[in-house]
PDB file of C-alpha atoms in Angstrom:
ATOM      1  CA  VAL P   1      80.377  92.121 115.388  1.00 40.00           C
ATOM      2  CA  GLY P   2      82.165  92.607 118.710  1.00 57.00           C
ATOM      3  CA  ASN P   3      85.800  91.889 119.666  1.00 73.00           C
ATOM      4  CA  ILE P   4      85.440  87.792 120.707  1.00 75.00           C
ATOM      5  CA  PRO P   5      83.721  86.545 117.957  1.00 77.00           C
ATOM      6  CA  ALA P   6      85.952  88.613 115.511  1.00 79.00           C
ATOM      7  CA  PHE P   7      88.455  86.851 117.549  1.00 79.00           C
ATOM      8  CA  CYS P   8      86.605  83.370 117.647  1.00 79.00           C
ATOM      9  CA  TYR P   9      85.931  84.445 113.909  1.00 80.00           C
ATOM     10  CA  GLY P  10      89.512  85.153 113.068  1.00 82.00           C
ATOM     11  CA  MET P  11      91.057  82.193 115.026  1.00 83.00           C
ATOM     12  CA  PHE P  12      88.838  79.407 111.788  1.00 83.00           C
ATOM     13  CA  ASN P  13      89.700  81.715 109.298  1.00 83.00           C
ATOM     14  CA  LEU P  14      93.917  81.107 110.402  1.00 82.00           C
ATOM     15  CA  GLY P  15      93.145  77.342 110.777  1.00 82.00           C
ATOM     16  CA  LEU P  16      91.248  77.089 107.891  1.00 81.00           C
ATOM     17  CA  GLY P  17      93.836  78.410 105.515  1.00 82.00           C
ATOM     18  CA  TYR P  18      96.509  76.366 106.896  1.00 80.00           C
ATOM     19  CA  CYS P  19      94.118  73.228 106.306  1.00 77.00           C
ATOM     20  CA  VAL P  20      93.280  74.766 102.642  1.00 78.00           C
ATOM     21  CA  ILE P  21      96.690  75.601 102.068  1.00 77.00           C
ATOM     22  CA  ALA P  22      98.819  72.042 102.200  1.00 68.00           C
ATOM     23  CA  PRO P  23      95.476  68.842 102.368  1.00 60.00           C
ATOM     24  CA  SER P  24      97.700  65.311 101.101  1.00 54.00           C
ATOM     25  CA  ILE P  25      96.472  63.562  98.833  1.00 58.00           C
ATOM     26  CA  ASN P  26      97.293  60.376 101.057  1.00 57.00           C
ATOM     27  CA  PHE P  27      94.908  62.219 104.149  1.00 55.00           C
ATOM     28  CA  LYS P  28      91.908  60.216 104.356  1.00 58.00           C
ATOM     29  CA  GLY P  29      90.228  63.115 107.042  1.00 56.00           C
ATOM     30  CA  PRO P  30      87.851  66.261 106.366  1.00 54.00           C
ATOM     31  CA  LEU P  31      90.288  67.617 104.278  1.00 53.00           C
ATOM     32  CA  SER P  32      90.380  65.224 101.475  1.00 51.00           C
ATOM     33  CA  LEU P  33      87.735  67.427  99.737  1.00 52.00           C
ATOM     34  CA  PHE P  34      90.307  70.256  98.521  1.00 59.00           C
ATOM     35  CA  SER P  35      93.105  67.457  97.079  1.00 57.00           C
ATOM     36  CA  PHE P  36      91.723  67.497  93.738  1.00 58.00           C
ATOM     37  CA  MET P  37      92.307  71.526  93.325  1.00 59.00           C
ATOM     38  CA  HIS P  38      95.939  71.185  94.270  1.00 57.00           C
ATOM     39  CA  PHE P  39      96.849  68.503  91.580  1.00 59.00           C
ATOM     40  CA  SER P  40      94.471  69.154  88.856  1.00 58.00           C
ATOM     41  CA  SER P  41      97.256  71.689  87.337  1.00 53.00           C
ATOM     42  CA  ARG P  42      99.637  73.942  87.810  1.00 59.00           C
ATOM     43  CA  SER P  43      97.553  76.980  87.939  1.00 59.00           C
ATOM     44  CA  SER P  44      95.041  75.497  90.403  1.00 62.00           C
ATOM     45  CA  GLU P  45      98.037  74.612  92.785  1.00 67.00           C
ATOM     46  CA  ILE P  46      98.776  78.339  92.935  1.00 72.00           C
ATOM     47  CA  SER P  47      95.472  79.619  93.322  1.00 74.00           C
ATOM     48  CA  VAL P  48      94.860  77.001  95.922  1.00 75.00           C
ATOM     49  CA  ALA P  49      97.832  78.607  97.725  1.00 76.00           C
ATOM     50  CA  LEU P  50      97.066  82.089  97.098  1.00 80.00           C
ATOM     51  CA  LEU P  51      92.534  81.241  98.478  1.00 81.00           C
ATOM     52  CA  GLY P  52      94.976  79.175 101.701  1.00 80.00           C
ATOM     53  CA  LEU P  53      97.523  82.411 102.647  1.00 83.00           C
ATOM     54  CA  LEU P  54      94.898  84.453 101.861  1.00 87.00           C
ATOM     55  CA  LEU P  55      92.831  83.269 104.793  1.00 85.00           C
ATOM     56  CA  ILE P  56      95.780  83.156 107.036  1.00 85.00           C
ATOM     57  CA  GLY P  57      96.390  86.599 106.392  1.00 86.00           C
ATOM     58  CA  PHE P  58      93.122  87.238 106.471  1.00 87.00           C
ATOM     59  CA  GLY P  59      92.854  84.853 109.839  1.00 85.00           C
ATOM     60  CA  ALA P  60      95.829  86.546 111.465  1.00 84.00           C
ATOM     61  CA  GLY P  61      94.489  89.967 111.256  1.00 84.00           C
ATOM     62  CA  THR P  62      91.327  89.262 112.150  1.00 82.00           C
ATOM     63  CA  CYS P  63      92.122  87.446 115.598  1.00 80.00           C
ATOM     64  CA  LEU P  64      95.425  90.009 116.348  1.00 79.00           C
ATOM     65  CA  VAL P  65      92.763  93.331 116.618  1.00 78.00           C
ATOM     66  CA  PRO P  66      90.727  92.808 118.884  1.00 79.00           C
ATOM     67  CA  VAL P  67      93.084  91.546 121.461  1.00 79.00           C
ATOM     68  CA  ASN P  68      93.973  94.807 122.385  1.00 79.00           C
ATOM     69  CA  SER P  69      90.637  96.191 123.194  1.00 79.00           C
ATOM     70  CA  LEU P  70      89.895  92.769 124.720  1.00 79.00           C
ATOM     71  CA  LEU P  71      92.178  93.362 127.417  1.00 81.00           C
ATOM     72  CA  LEU P  72      91.608  96.985 128.105  1.00 81.00           C
ATOM     73  CA  SER P  73      87.480  96.539 128.352  1.00 79.00           C
ATOM     74  CA  GLU P  74      88.964  92.917 130.738  1.00 79.00           C
ATOM     75  CA  SER P  75      90.750  95.369 133.323  1.00 82.00           C
ATOM     76  CA  ALA P  76      87.842  97.833 132.743  1.00 80.00           C
ATOM     77  CA  TYR P  77      85.970  94.806 133.887  1.00 78.00           C
ATOM     78  CA  LYS P  78      88.606  94.678 136.647  1.00 79.00           C
ATOM     79  CA  GLY P  79      88.609  98.094 138.221  1.00 81.00           C
ATOM     80  CA  ILE P  80      91.930  99.181 136.769  1.00 82.00           C
ATOM     81  CA  THR P  81      92.355 101.716 134.399  1.00 82.00           C
ATOM     82  CA  ALA P  82      94.065 101.855 130.705  1.00 79.00           C
ATOM     83  CA  GLY P  83      97.043 104.081 131.318  1.00 80.00           C
ATOM     84  CA  GLU P  84      97.389 101.208 134.382  1.00 80.00           C
ATOM     85  CA  SER P  85      97.191  98.151 132.401  1.00 84.00           C
ATOM     86  CA  ALA P  86      98.930  99.900 128.572  1.00 82.00           C
ATOM     87  CA  VAL P  87     102.164  98.854 129.588  1.00 84.00           C
ATOM     88  CA  THR P  88     100.664  95.377 131.161  1.00 85.00           C
ATOM     89  CA  ILE P  89      98.991  94.055 127.797  1.00 84.00           C
ATOM     90  CA  SER P  90     101.668  95.582 125.231  1.00 84.00           C
ATOM     91  CA  SER P  91     104.241  93.131 127.409  1.00 87.00           C
ATOM     92  CA  ILE P  92     101.875  91.151 126.981  1.00 86.00           C
ATOM     93  CA  ILE P  93     101.468  90.510 123.410  1.00 84.00           C
ATOM     94  CA  ASN P  94     104.763  91.105 122.885  1.00 88.00           C
ATOM     95  CA  VAL P  95     105.675  88.075 124.524  1.00 90.00           C
ATOM     96  CA  GLY P  96     103.140  85.642 122.789  1.00 86.00           C
ATOM     97  CA  PHE P  97     105.495  87.377 119.635  1.00 86.00           C
ATOM     98  CA  THR P  98     108.594  86.883 120.970  1.00 92.00           C
ATOM     99  CA  THR P  99     107.926  82.876 122.221  1.00 92.00           C
ATOM    100  CA  GLY P 100     106.425  83.072 118.724  1.00 87.00           C
ATOM    101  CA  ALA P 101     109.448  83.760 116.655  1.00 90.00           C
ATOM    102  CA  ALA P 102     111.416  81.947 119.480  1.00 94.00           C
ATOM    103  CA  LEU P 103     109.445  77.973 119.619  1.00 92.00           C
ATOM    104  CA  GLY P 104     107.537  78.276 115.663  1.00 87.00           C
ATOM    105  CA  PRO P 105     110.990  77.139 113.222  1.00 89.00           C
ATOM    106  CA  ILE P 106     111.795  74.447 116.186  1.00 93.00           C
ATOM    107  CA  ILE P 107     108.701  72.936 116.372  1.00 90.00           C
ATOM    108  CA  GLY P 108     107.590  73.467 113.031  1.00 88.00           C
ATOM    109  CA  GLY P 109     110.420  71.801 111.913  1.00 90.00           C
ATOM    110  CA  ALA P 110     110.731  69.173 113.993  1.00 91.00           C
ATOM    111  CA  LEU P 111     106.730  68.500 112.943  1.00 88.00           C
ATOM    112  CA  VAL P 112     107.821  68.812 109.529  1.00 87.00           C
ATOM    113  CA  GLN P 113     110.886  66.412 110.529  1.00 91.00           C
ATOM    114  CA  LYS P 114     108.122  63.986 111.785  1.00 90.00           C
ATOM    115  CA  LEU P 115     105.879  64.348 109.087  1.00 83.00           C
ATOM    116  CA  ASP P 116     105.840  65.641 105.816  1.00 80.00           C
ATOM    117  CA  PHE P 117     104.845  69.270 104.839  1.00 78.00           C
ATOM    118  CA  GLN P 118     101.136  68.584 104.420  1.00 77.00           C
ATOM    119  CA  ARG P 119     100.450  66.371 107.427  1.00 79.00           C
ATOM    120  CA  ALA P 120     101.982  69.097 109.585  1.00 82.00           C
ATOM    121  CA  THR P 121      99.718  71.720 107.998  1.00 81.00           C
ATOM    122  CA  VAL P 122      96.686  70.336 108.590  1.00 80.00           C
ATOM    123  CA  PHE P 123      97.786  69.501 112.432  1.00 83.00           C
ATOM    124  CA  PHE P 124      98.381  73.038 113.146  1.00 83.00           C
ATOM    125  CA  GLY P 125      95.484  73.962 111.194  1.00 83.00           C
ATOM    126  CA  PHE P 126      93.493  71.749 113.267  1.00 85.00           C
ATOM    127  CA  CYS P 127      95.031  73.247 115.934  1.00 86.00           C
ATOM    128  CA  ILE P 128      94.473  76.623 116.188  1.00 85.00           C
ATOM    129  CA  ILE P 129      90.262  75.596 115.370  1.00 85.00           C
ATOM    130  CA  GLY P 130      90.822  73.519 118.408  1.00 88.00           C
ATOM    131  CA  CYS P 131      92.158  76.738 120.117  1.00 86.00           C
ATOM    132  CA  ALA P 132      89.401  78.625 118.956  1.00 84.00           C
ATOM    133  CA  ILE P 133      86.917  76.389 120.380  1.00 87.00           C
ATOM    134  CA  VAL P 134      88.656  75.153 123.011  1.00 88.00           C
ATOM    135  CA  VAL P 135      88.264  80.303 123.308  1.00 82.00           C
ATOM    136  CA  THR P 136      84.637  80.837 122.576  1.00 82.00           C
ATOM    137  CA  THR P 137      83.742  77.730 125.140  1.00 85.00           C
ATOM    138  CA  ILE P 138      85.959  79.784 127.829  1.00 83.00           C
ATOM    139  CA  ALA P 139      84.603  83.115 126.491  1.00 78.00           C
ATOM    140  CA  ALA P 140      80.895  81.699 126.420  1.00 77.00           C
ATOM    141  CA  ILE P 141      80.856  80.938 129.850  1.00 81.00           C
ATOM    142  CA  THR P 142      83.129  83.654 131.291  1.00 76.00           C
ATOM    143  CA  ARG P 143      80.279  86.173 129.717  1.00 71.00           C
ATOM    144  CA  TYR P 144      77.442  84.368 130.649  1.00 70.00           C
ATOM    145  CA  CYS P 145      78.274  84.493 134.644  1.00 74.00           C
ATOM    146  CA  ARG P 146      79.589  87.729 134.699  1.00 68.00           C
ATOM    147  CA  PRO P 147      76.583  89.978 136.064  1.00 66.00           C
ATOM    148  CA  VAL P 148      74.371  91.871 134.580  1.00 60.00           C
ATOM    149  CA  ASP P 149      75.466  95.369 133.949  1.00 57.00           C
ATOM    150  CA  ASP P 150      71.851  97.194 133.271  1.00 51.00           C
ATOM    151  CA  GLY P 151      74.525 100.562 132.321  1.00 51.00           C
ATOM    152  CA  SER P 152      73.899 102.705 135.302  1.00 45.00           C
ATOM    153  CA  THR P 153      76.876 101.891 136.765  1.00 45.00           C
ATOM    154  CA  ILE P 154      79.764 102.057 133.679  1.00 43.00           C
ATOM    155  CA  PRO P 155      83.108 102.332 135.204  1.00 45.00           C
ATOM    156  CA  GLU P 156      84.970 105.049 134.273  1.00 46.00           C
ATOM    157  CA  THR P 157      87.508 103.372 132.988  1.00 44.00           C
ATOM    158  CA  MET P 158      85.956 102.368 130.319  1.00 43.00           C
ATOM    159  CA  GLY P 159      85.881 106.081 128.047  1.00 45.00           C
ATOM    160  CA  GLU P 160      89.339 106.431 128.435  1.00 47.00           C
ATOM    161  CA  THR P 161      91.020 105.391 125.895  1.00 49.00           C
ATOM    162  CA  MET P 162      94.713 104.396 124.596  1.00 46.00           C
ATOM    163  CA  ALA P 163      95.187 107.776 123.676  1.00 48.00           C
ATOM    164  CA  GLU P 164      94.314 109.552 126.334  1.00 51.00           C
ATOM    165  CA  SER P 165      96.256 107.545 129.323  1.00 50.00           C
ATOM    166  CA  LEU P 166      98.755 108.290 127.058  1.00 47.00           C
ATOM    167  CA  LEU P 167      98.851 111.867 127.365  1.00 48.00           C
ATOM    168  CA  THR P 168      98.176 111.774 130.721  1.00 50.00           C
ATOM    169  CA  SER P 169     100.621 108.824 132.043  1.00 50.00           C
ATOM    170  CA  ASN P 170     104.684 109.795 131.878  1.00 50.00           C
ATOM    171  CA  ASN P 171     105.098 108.449 128.775  1.00 48.00           C
ATOM    172  CA  GLY P 172     103.927 111.260 127.380  1.00 47.00           C
ATOM    173  CA  SER P 173     105.713 114.702 126.653  1.00 52.00           C
ATOM    174  CA  SER P 174     105.231 117.133 128.486  1.00 56.00           C
ATOM    175  CA  ARG P 175     103.152 119.231 125.407  1.00 59.00           C
ATOM    176  CA  GLN P 176     101.523 117.195 125.298  1.00 57.00           C
ATOM    177  CA  ARG P 177      99.987 116.791 128.747  1.00 60.00           C
ATOM    178  CA  GLU P 178      99.583 120.313 128.802  1.00 67.00           C
ATOM    179  CA  GLU P 179      97.542 120.564 125.848  1.00 68.00           C
ATOM    180  CA  TYR P 180      95.583 117.823 127.112  1.00 65.00           C
ATOM    181  CA  MET P 181      94.435 118.939 130.003  1.00 70.00           C
ATOM    182  CA  GLU P 182      93.880 122.720 128.905  1.00 76.00           C
ATOM    183  CA  ALA P 183      91.656 120.669 126.806  1.00 72.00           C
ATOM    184  CA  GLU P 184      89.004 119.400 129.478  1.00 72.00           C
ATOM    185  CA  SER P 185      89.427 121.753 131.650  1.00 74.00           C
ATOM    186  CA  SER P 186      88.019 124.395 128.678  1.00 75.00           C
ATOM    187  CA  ALA P 187      85.592 121.241 128.428  1.00 70.00           C
ATOM    188  CA  GLN P 188      84.906 120.799 131.798  1.00 71.00           C
ATOM    189  CA  ASP P 189      84.022 124.673 132.114  1.00 69.00           C
ATOM    190  CA  SER P 190      81.637 124.447 129.110  1.00 63.00           C
TER     191      SER P 190
END
């Protein structure tokens, strides 16, 4: 599927999951189609909540998995090796998680108090879907404006994996580094 389409597909699933999980019966938007599923019986309420949670989990997993690969390919495109960019990439991801964990309950609690739970959940869903549209548009424009690579000038950094960069950097143990260097030299000899 590719990294960018998988990332955007995950964001759309995440937003749809939030929209499905708690649509308000008074909400006259496009999600009033789901309101009959919430209030018909207790078992259908639970099944719709589980469906929403499954969509949220699937969407979060689908959009979080390709992030490392996307950032590594962007750094390789800019000429930065995976070893040089690995720490920066993990720092960026950790800052995102930490900021979300710190600000999420504050902003979410304020929205739930101002709106009710259903409207706040649908609002978050629409925000995520809007972000997915913006990210898809920016990614398409960025990929379209890049010069076409015919494959003859593949940078060396594209072949270097995260494991190789960690083993050859200062983060790996000396024994692992020696084993890697021996395997590398024997591969070059043959």
